[in-house]
Amino acid sequence: MFQGYSQETVDFMWGIRFNNEKPWFEAHKQTYLTHFYQPMRELEEELYGWFAEQRPKLPLRGRVSRIYRDARRLHGQGPYKDHLWFCVRTGDQDWTGRPTFYFEIAPDYYSYGMGFYSATPSQMEAFRRSLDANPARFERIVRKIERGGGFRLTGEEYKRPKGHADDPLGRWYNRKRIGLECSRDHDAALYSPELPEILADAYAKLMPMYEYFLEFYHSADSEKGEKP
């Protein structure tokens, strides 16, 4: 059961940021496993259990990231990440192009939220069609999230707009991908066993948006003849 992160967690993240090499990591591997990876796994398991209870019919899956960088894509960086994340979403092997809940912890912040981070052009086209067909429905979802506070809209926008939507939907309409993110400095919640409850409350506010994204994901997917 998740008991909270610790100062050892933070010390390890700063340590690997400034000593990103195999000898240092091997000397501190047990700290990584005990104070970084294991709490992340416990947190993911608790939140996955909550998601499964909330939406038992959705084929949800959870995944915790690895600390090892892809050796083919180091681009001058060290072999290890100084942060970890987990995500919960539908699907099996294909972890891209689907709406996703996430949590991430780094040396100087933690963040959580939900988004369509690797959406394809056809999926975003389906999203725009949905906005055009029924803007009031999406506006209701947006307003509920905005009343909850704490989340900011993220995602790269098209350089050439695909169309126009009246506010408050205009800032959503021309994005290549969409995310809703809450980012915080390390605070008491991070070190508390209450963190799963705090995250579950946040994810519950985002669930209507997730289900909306899931609808047009399946719509675009079925047009290509692929299985959800």
mmCIF file of C-alpha atoms in Angstrom:
data_model
loop_
_atom_site.group_PDB
_atom_site.id
_atom_site.type_symbol
_atom_site.label_atom_id
_atom_site.label_comp_id
_atom_site.label_asym_id
_atom_site.label_seq_id
_atom_site.Cartn_x
_atom_site.Cartn_y
_atom_site.Cartn_z
ATOM 1 C CA MET A 1 0.000 0.000 0.000
ATOM 2 C CA PHE A 2 1.254 3.439 -0.900
ATOM 3 C CA GLN A 3 2.601 5.335 2.127
ATOM 4 C CA GLY A 4 3.907 8.454 0.420
ATOM 5 C CA TYR A 5 7.173 9.399 -1.195
ATOM 6 C CA SER A 6 10.113 10.321 1.004
ATOM 7 C CA GLN A 7 13.113 12.627 1.130
ATOM 8 C CA GLU A 8 15.149 9.661 -0.111
ATOM 9 C CA THR A 9 12.993 9.697 -3.263
ATOM 10 C CA VAL A 10 13.800 13.342 -3.924
ATOM 11 C CA ASP A 11 17.482 12.941 -3.054
ATOM 12 C CA PHE A 12 17.769 10.070 -5.531
ATOM 13 C CA MET A 13 16.153 12.064 -8.340
ATOM 14 C CA TRP A 14 18.523 14.989 -7.825
ATOM 15 C CA GLY A 15 21.411 12.563 -7.517
ATOM 16 C CA ILE A 16 20.727 10.838 -10.826
ATOM 17 C CA ARG A 17 20.187 14.216 -12.527
ATOM 18 C CA PHE A 18 23.709 15.333 -11.636
ATOM 19 C CA ASN A 19 25.387 11.896 -11.701
ATOM 20 C CA ASN A 20 23.780 10.313 -14.735
ATOM 21 C CA GLU A 21 26.160 7.434 -15.213
ATOM 22 C CA LYS A 22 26.153 3.714 -14.570
ATOM 23 C CA PRO A 23 28.604 3.576 -11.596
ATOM 24 C CA TRP A 24 26.548 6.071 -9.578
ATOM 25 C CA PHE A 25 23.274 4.371 -10.435
ATOM 26 C CA GLU A 26 24.583 0.903 -9.543
ATOM 27 C CA ALA A 27 25.838 2.223 -6.208
ATOM 28 C CA HIS A 28 22.382 3.663 -5.449
ATOM 29 C CA LYS A 29 20.205 1.065 -7.147
ATOM 30 C CA GLN A 30 18.657 -0.209 -3.925
ATOM 31 C CA THR A 31 17.621 3.335 -3.029
ATOM 32 C CA TYR A 32 16.011 3.608 -6.455
ATOM 33 C CA LEU A 33 14.112 0.354 -6.019
ATOM 34 C CA THR A 34 12.986 1.013 -2.434
ATOM 35 C CA HIS A 35 12.242 4.723 -2.431
ATOM 36 C CA PHE A 36 11.459 5.543 -6.064
ATOM 37 C CA TYR A 37 10.246 2.612 -8.127
ATOM 38 C CA GLN A 38 8.358 0.717 -5.412
ATOM 39 C CA PRO A 39 6.270 3.701 -4.238
ATOM 40 C CA MET A 40 5.466 4.492 -7.867
ATOM 41 C CA ARG A 41 4.326 0.919 -8.426
ATOM 42 C CA GLU A 42 2.197 0.984 -5.268
ATOM 43 C CA LEU A 43 0.620 4.293 -6.268
ATOM 44 C CA GLU A 44 -0.172 2.998 -9.762
ATOM 45 C CA GLU A 45 -1.732 -0.170 -8.366
ATOM 46 C CA GLU A 46 -4.007 1.767 -6.004
ATOM 47 C CA LEU A 47 -5.117 4.169 -8.717
ATOM 48 C CA TYR A 48 -5.608 1.353 -11.216
ATOM 49 C CA GLY A 49 -7.842 -0.384 -8.676
ATOM 50 C CA TRP A 50 -9.855 2.818 -8.318
ATOM 51 C CA PHE A 51 -10.237 3.160 -12.097
ATOM 52 C CA ALA A 52 -11.326 -0.475 -12.383
ATOM 53 C CA GLU A 53 -14.021 0.088 -9.762
ATOM 54 C CA GLN A 54 -15.242 3.268 -11.432
ATOM 55 C CA ARG A 55 -15.363 1.888 -14.968
ATOM 56 C CA PRO A 56 -15.408 -1.941 -14.748
ATOM 57 C CA LYS A 57 -16.445 -2.322 -18.401
ATOM 58 C CA LEU A 58 -13.492 -0.398 -19.796
ATOM 59 C CA PRO A 59 -10.487 -2.587 -20.736
ATOM 60 C CA LEU A 60 -8.078 -0.382 -18.782
ATOM 61 C CA ARG A 61 -4.392 -1.092 -18.350
ATOM 62 C CA GLY A 62 -1.719 0.516 -16.188
ATOM 63 C CA ARG A 63 1.933 1.038 -16.926
ATOM 64 C CA VAL A 64 4.898 2.363 -14.907
ATOM 65 C CA SER A 65 7.761 3.860 -16.880
ATOM 66 C CA ARG A 66 11.309 2.501 -16.813
ATOM 67 C CA ILE A 67 14.180 4.624 -15.555
ATOM 68 C CA TYR A 68 16.387 3.472 -18.436
ATOM 69 C CA ARG A 69 16.428 5.708 -21.497
ATOM 70 C CA ASP A 70 16.263 4.211 -24.964
ATOM 71 C CA ALA A 71 19.930 3.821 -25.903
ATOM 72 C CA ARG A 72 19.064 4.713 -29.496
ATOM 73 C CA ARG A 73 17.716 8.114 -28.472
ATOM 74 C CA LEU A 74 20.094 9.468 -25.846
ATOM 75 C CA HIS A 75 20.974 12.606 -27.870
ATOM 76 C CA GLY A 76 23.750 13.511 -25.455
ATOM 77 C CA GLN A 77 21.714 12.702 -22.341
ATOM 78 C CA GLY A 78 22.705 10.188 -19.719
ATOM 79 C CA PRO A 79 21.356 6.627 -19.753
ATOM 80 C CA TYR A 80 18.821 7.220 -16.957
ATOM 81 C CA LYS A 81 15.745 9.377 -16.446
ATOM 82 C CA ASP A 82 15.523 11.632 -13.401
ATOM 83 C CA HIS A 83 11.739 11.190 -13.291
ATOM 84 C CA LEU A 84 9.167 8.407 -13.423
ATOM 85 C CA TRP A 85 5.531 8.310 -14.491
ATOM 86 C CA PHE A 86 2.637 5.923 -14.689
ATOM 87 C CA CYS A 87 -0.365 5.984 -16.976
ATOM 88 C CA VAL A 88 -3.758 4.282 -17.121
ATOM 89 C CA ARG A 89 -5.629 3.852 -20.393
ATOM 90 C CA THR A 90 -7.343 1.380 -22.672
ATOM 91 C CA GLY A 91 -5.503 -0.771 -25.164
ATOM 92 C CA ASP A 92 -2.843 -3.426 -25.132
ATOM 93 C CA GLN A 93 0.526 -3.036 -26.870
ATOM 94 C CA ASP A 94 -0.228 0.223 -28.691
ATOM 95 C CA TRP A 95 0.410 2.943 -26.106
ATOM 96 C CA THR A 96 0.084 5.854 -28.529
ATOM 97 C CA GLY A 97 -2.928 7.579 -30.011
ATOM 98 C CA ARG A 98 -5.283 6.894 -27.112
ATOM 99 C CA PRO A 99 -6.604 9.159 -24.332
ATOM 100 C CA THR A 100 -4.540 8.585 -21.199
ATOM 101 C CA PHE A 101 -4.470 9.435 -17.494
ATOM 102 C CA TYR A 102 -1.012 10.022 -16.032
ATOM 103 C CA PHE A 103 1.016 10.924 -12.937
ATOM 104 C CA GLU A 104 4.664 12.030 -13.008
ATOM 105 C CA ILE A 105 7.221 12.878 -10.340
ATOM 106 C CA ALA A 106 10.469 14.742 -11.042
ATOM 107 C CA PRO A 107 13.164 16.301 -8.822
ATOM 108 C CA ASP A 108 11.450 19.699 -8.621
ATOM 109 C CA TYR A 109 7.753 19.054 -9.321
ATOM 110 C CA TYR A 110 5.013 16.497 -9.746
ATOM 111 C CA SER A 111 2.125 16.584 -12.174
ATOM 112 C CA TYR A 112 -0.979 14.673 -13.134
ATOM 113 C CA GLY A 113 -3.800 14.898 -15.594
ATOM 114 C CA MET A 114 -5.231 13.397 -18.749
ATOM 115 C CA GLY A 115 -4.957 13.950 -22.450
ATOM 116 C CA PHE A 116 -4.773 12.804 -26.042
ATOM 117 C CA TYR A 117 -1.006 13.090 -26.265
ATOM 118 C CA SER A 118 -0.316 11.170 -29.477
ATOM 119 C CA ALA A 119 -3.515 11.775 -31.383
ATOM 120 C CA THR A 120 -3.420 11.180 -35.135
ATOM 121 C CA PRO A 121 -4.632 13.804 -37.654
ATOM 122 C CA SER A 122 -7.735 11.704 -38.361
ATOM 123 C CA GLN A 123 -8.545 11.513 -34.655
ATOM 124 C CA MET A 124 -8.242 15.280 -34.258
ATOM 125 C CA GLU A 125 -10.388 15.716 -37.357
ATOM 126 C CA ALA A 126 -13.032 13.555 -35.681
ATOM 127 C CA PHE A 127 -12.717 15.753 -32.601
ATOM 128 C CA ARG A 128 -13.350 18.911 -34.650
ATOM 129 C CA ARG A 129 -16.361 17.300 -36.340
ATOM 130 C CA SER A 130 -17.734 16.484 -32.911
ATOM 131 C CA LEU A 131 -17.289 20.097 -31.788
ATOM 132 C CA ASP A 132 -18.971 21.364 -34.937
ATOM 133 C CA ALA A 133 -21.910 18.986 -34.511
ATOM 134 C CA ASN A 134 -22.568 19.622 -30.814
ATOM 135 C CA PRO A 135 -20.485 22.423 -29.280
ATOM 136 C CA ALA A 136 -22.819 22.758 -26.287
ATOM 137 C CA ARG A 137 -22.040 19.237 -25.084
ATOM 138 C CA PHE A 138 -18.279 19.810 -25.062
ATOM 139 C CA GLU A 139 -18.693 23.251 -23.508
ATOM 140 C CA ARG A 140 -20.554 21.712 -20.562
ATOM 141 C CA ILE A 141 -17.666 19.299 -19.988
ATOM 142 C CA VAL A 142 -15.091 22.097 -20.218
ATOM 143 C CA ARG A 143 -16.962 24.356 -17.801
ATOM 144 C CA LYS A 144 -17.201 21.628 -15.160
ATOM 145 C CA ILE A 145 -13.428 21.065 -15.344
ATOM 146 C CA GLU A 146 -12.701 24.794 -15.222
ATOM 147 C CA ARG A 147 -14.898 25.193 -12.140
ATOM 148 C CA GLY A 148 -12.825 22.514 -10.424
ATOM 149 C CA GLY A 149 -9.688 24.594 -11.050
ATOM 150 C CA GLY A 150 -6.082 23.502 -11.140
ATOM 151 C CA PHE A 151 -5.838 22.142 -14.682
ATOM 152 C CA ARG A 152 -4.308 23.965 -17.631
ATOM 153 C CA LEU A 153 -4.816 23.156 -21.282
ATOM 154 C CA THR A 154 -1.682 21.993 -23.118
ATOM 155 C CA GLY A 155 -0.851 20.717 -26.590
ATOM 156 C CA GLU A 156 0.767 22.040 -29.753
ATOM 157 C CA GLU A 157 -1.469 24.041 -32.061
ATOM 158 C CA TYR A 158 -1.592 23.872 -35.846
ATOM 159 C CA LYS A 159 0.319 26.696 -37.514
ATOM 160 C CA ARG A 160 -2.474 26.906 -40.072
ATOM 161 C CA PRO A 161 -5.863 26.842 -38.326
ATOM 162 C CA LYS A 162 -8.239 24.086 -39.356
ATOM 163 C CA GLY A 163 -11.306 26.174 -38.697
ATOM 164 C CA HIS A 164 -12.938 28.339 -36.060
ATOM 165 C CA ALA A 165 -14.959 27.809 -32.904
ATOM 166 C CA ASP A 166 -16.412 30.431 -30.590
ATOM 167 C CA ASP A 167 -14.957 30.849 -27.105
ATOM 168 C CA PRO A 168 -14.529 29.068 -24.769
ATOM 169 C CA LEU A 169 -13.952 26.277 -27.316
ATOM 170 C CA GLY A 170 -11.726 28.243 -29.675
ATOM 171 C CA ARG A 171 -8.527 27.420 -27.789
ATOM 172 C CA TRP A 172 -9.313 23.702 -28.085
ATOM 173 C CA TYR A 173 -10.280 23.588 -31.733
ATOM 174 C CA ASN A 174 -6.927 23.914 -33.526
ATOM 175 C CA ARG A 175 -4.663 21.709 -31.465
ATOM 176 C CA LYS A 176 -2.662 18.801 -32.836
ATOM 177 C CA ARG A 177 -2.981 17.117 -29.459
ATOM 178 C CA ILE A 178 -4.691 17.954 -26.196
ATOM 179 C CA GLY A 179 -3.714 17.648 -22.565
ATOM 180 C CA LEU A 180 -5.092 18.786 -19.206
ATOM 181 C CA GLU A 181 -2.334 19.110 -16.627
ATOM 182 C CA CYS A 182 -1.956 20.080 -12.987
ATOM 183 C CA SER A 183 1.662 20.713 -11.979
ATOM 184 C CA ARG A 184 2.779 21.310 -8.397
ATOM 185 C CA ASP A 185 5.922 21.901 -6.408
ATOM 186 C CA HIS A 186 6.705 19.144 -3.959
ATOM 187 C CA ASP A 187 4.272 19.561 -1.077
ATOM 188 C CA ALA A 188 2.876 17.668 1.896
ATOM 189 C CA ALA A 189 0.501 15.671 -0.314
ATOM 190 C CA LEU A 190 3.430 14.045 -2.128
ATOM 191 C CA TYR A 191 4.721 12.553 1.130
ATOM 192 C CA SER A 192 1.302 11.475 2.359
ATOM 193 C CA PRO A 193 -0.615 8.182 2.087
ATOM 194 C CA GLU A 194 -3.563 10.418 1.101
ATOM 195 C CA LEU A 195 -2.036 11.080 -2.341
ATOM 196 C CA PRO A 196 -4.049 8.288 -4.069
ATOM 197 C CA GLU A 197 -7.277 9.837 -2.777
ATOM 198 C CA ILE A 198 -6.220 13.299 -3.985
ATOM 199 C CA LEU A 199 -5.388 11.932 -7.429
ATOM 200 C CA ALA A 200 -8.597 9.905 -7.618
ATOM 201 C CA ASP A 201 -10.607 13.052 -6.915
ATOM 202 C CA ALA A 202 -8.779 14.861 -9.724
ATOM 203 C CA TYR A 203 -9.188 11.989 -12.177
ATOM 204 C CA ALA A 204 -12.909 11.808 -11.369
ATOM 205 C CA LYS A 205 -13.264 15.421 -12.519
ATOM 206 C CA LEU A 206 -11.490 14.532 -15.769
ATOM 207 C CA MET A 207 -13.433 11.328 -16.445
ATOM 208 C CA PRO A 208 -16.200 12.986 -18.560
ATOM 209 C CA MET A 209 -13.507 14.475 -20.816
ATOM 210 C CA TYR A 210 -11.737 11.122 -21.045
ATOM 211 C CA GLU A 211 -14.941 9.376 -22.096
ATOM 212 C CA TYR A 212 -15.610 12.113 -24.645
ATOM 213 C CA PHE A 213 -12.139 11.619 -26.156
ATOM 214 C CA LEU A 214 -12.658 7.866 -26.117
ATOM 215 C CA GLU A 215 -15.797 8.207 -28.225
ATOM 216 C CA PHE A 216 -14.158 10.006 -31.106
ATOM 217 C CA TYR A 217 -11.013 7.891 -30.762
ATOM 218 C CA HIS A 218 -13.149 4.818 -31.475
ATOM 219 C CA SER A 219 -14.970 6.678 -34.235
ATOM 220 C CA ALA A 220 -11.749 7.557 -36.057
ATOM 221 C CA ASP A 221 -10.336 4.103 -35.353
ATOM 222 C CA SER A 222 -13.346 2.314 -36.830
ATOM 223 C CA GLU A 223 -13.116 4.413 -39.977
ATOM 224 C CA LYS A 224 -9.667 2.924 -40.537
ATOM 225 C CA GLY A 225 -10.995 -0.572 -39.915
ATOM 226 C CA GLU A 226 -8.924 -1.080 -36.762
ATOM 227 C CA LYS A 227 -9.948 -2.627 -33.486
ATOM 228 C CA PRO A 228 -10.257 -0.393 -30.403
#
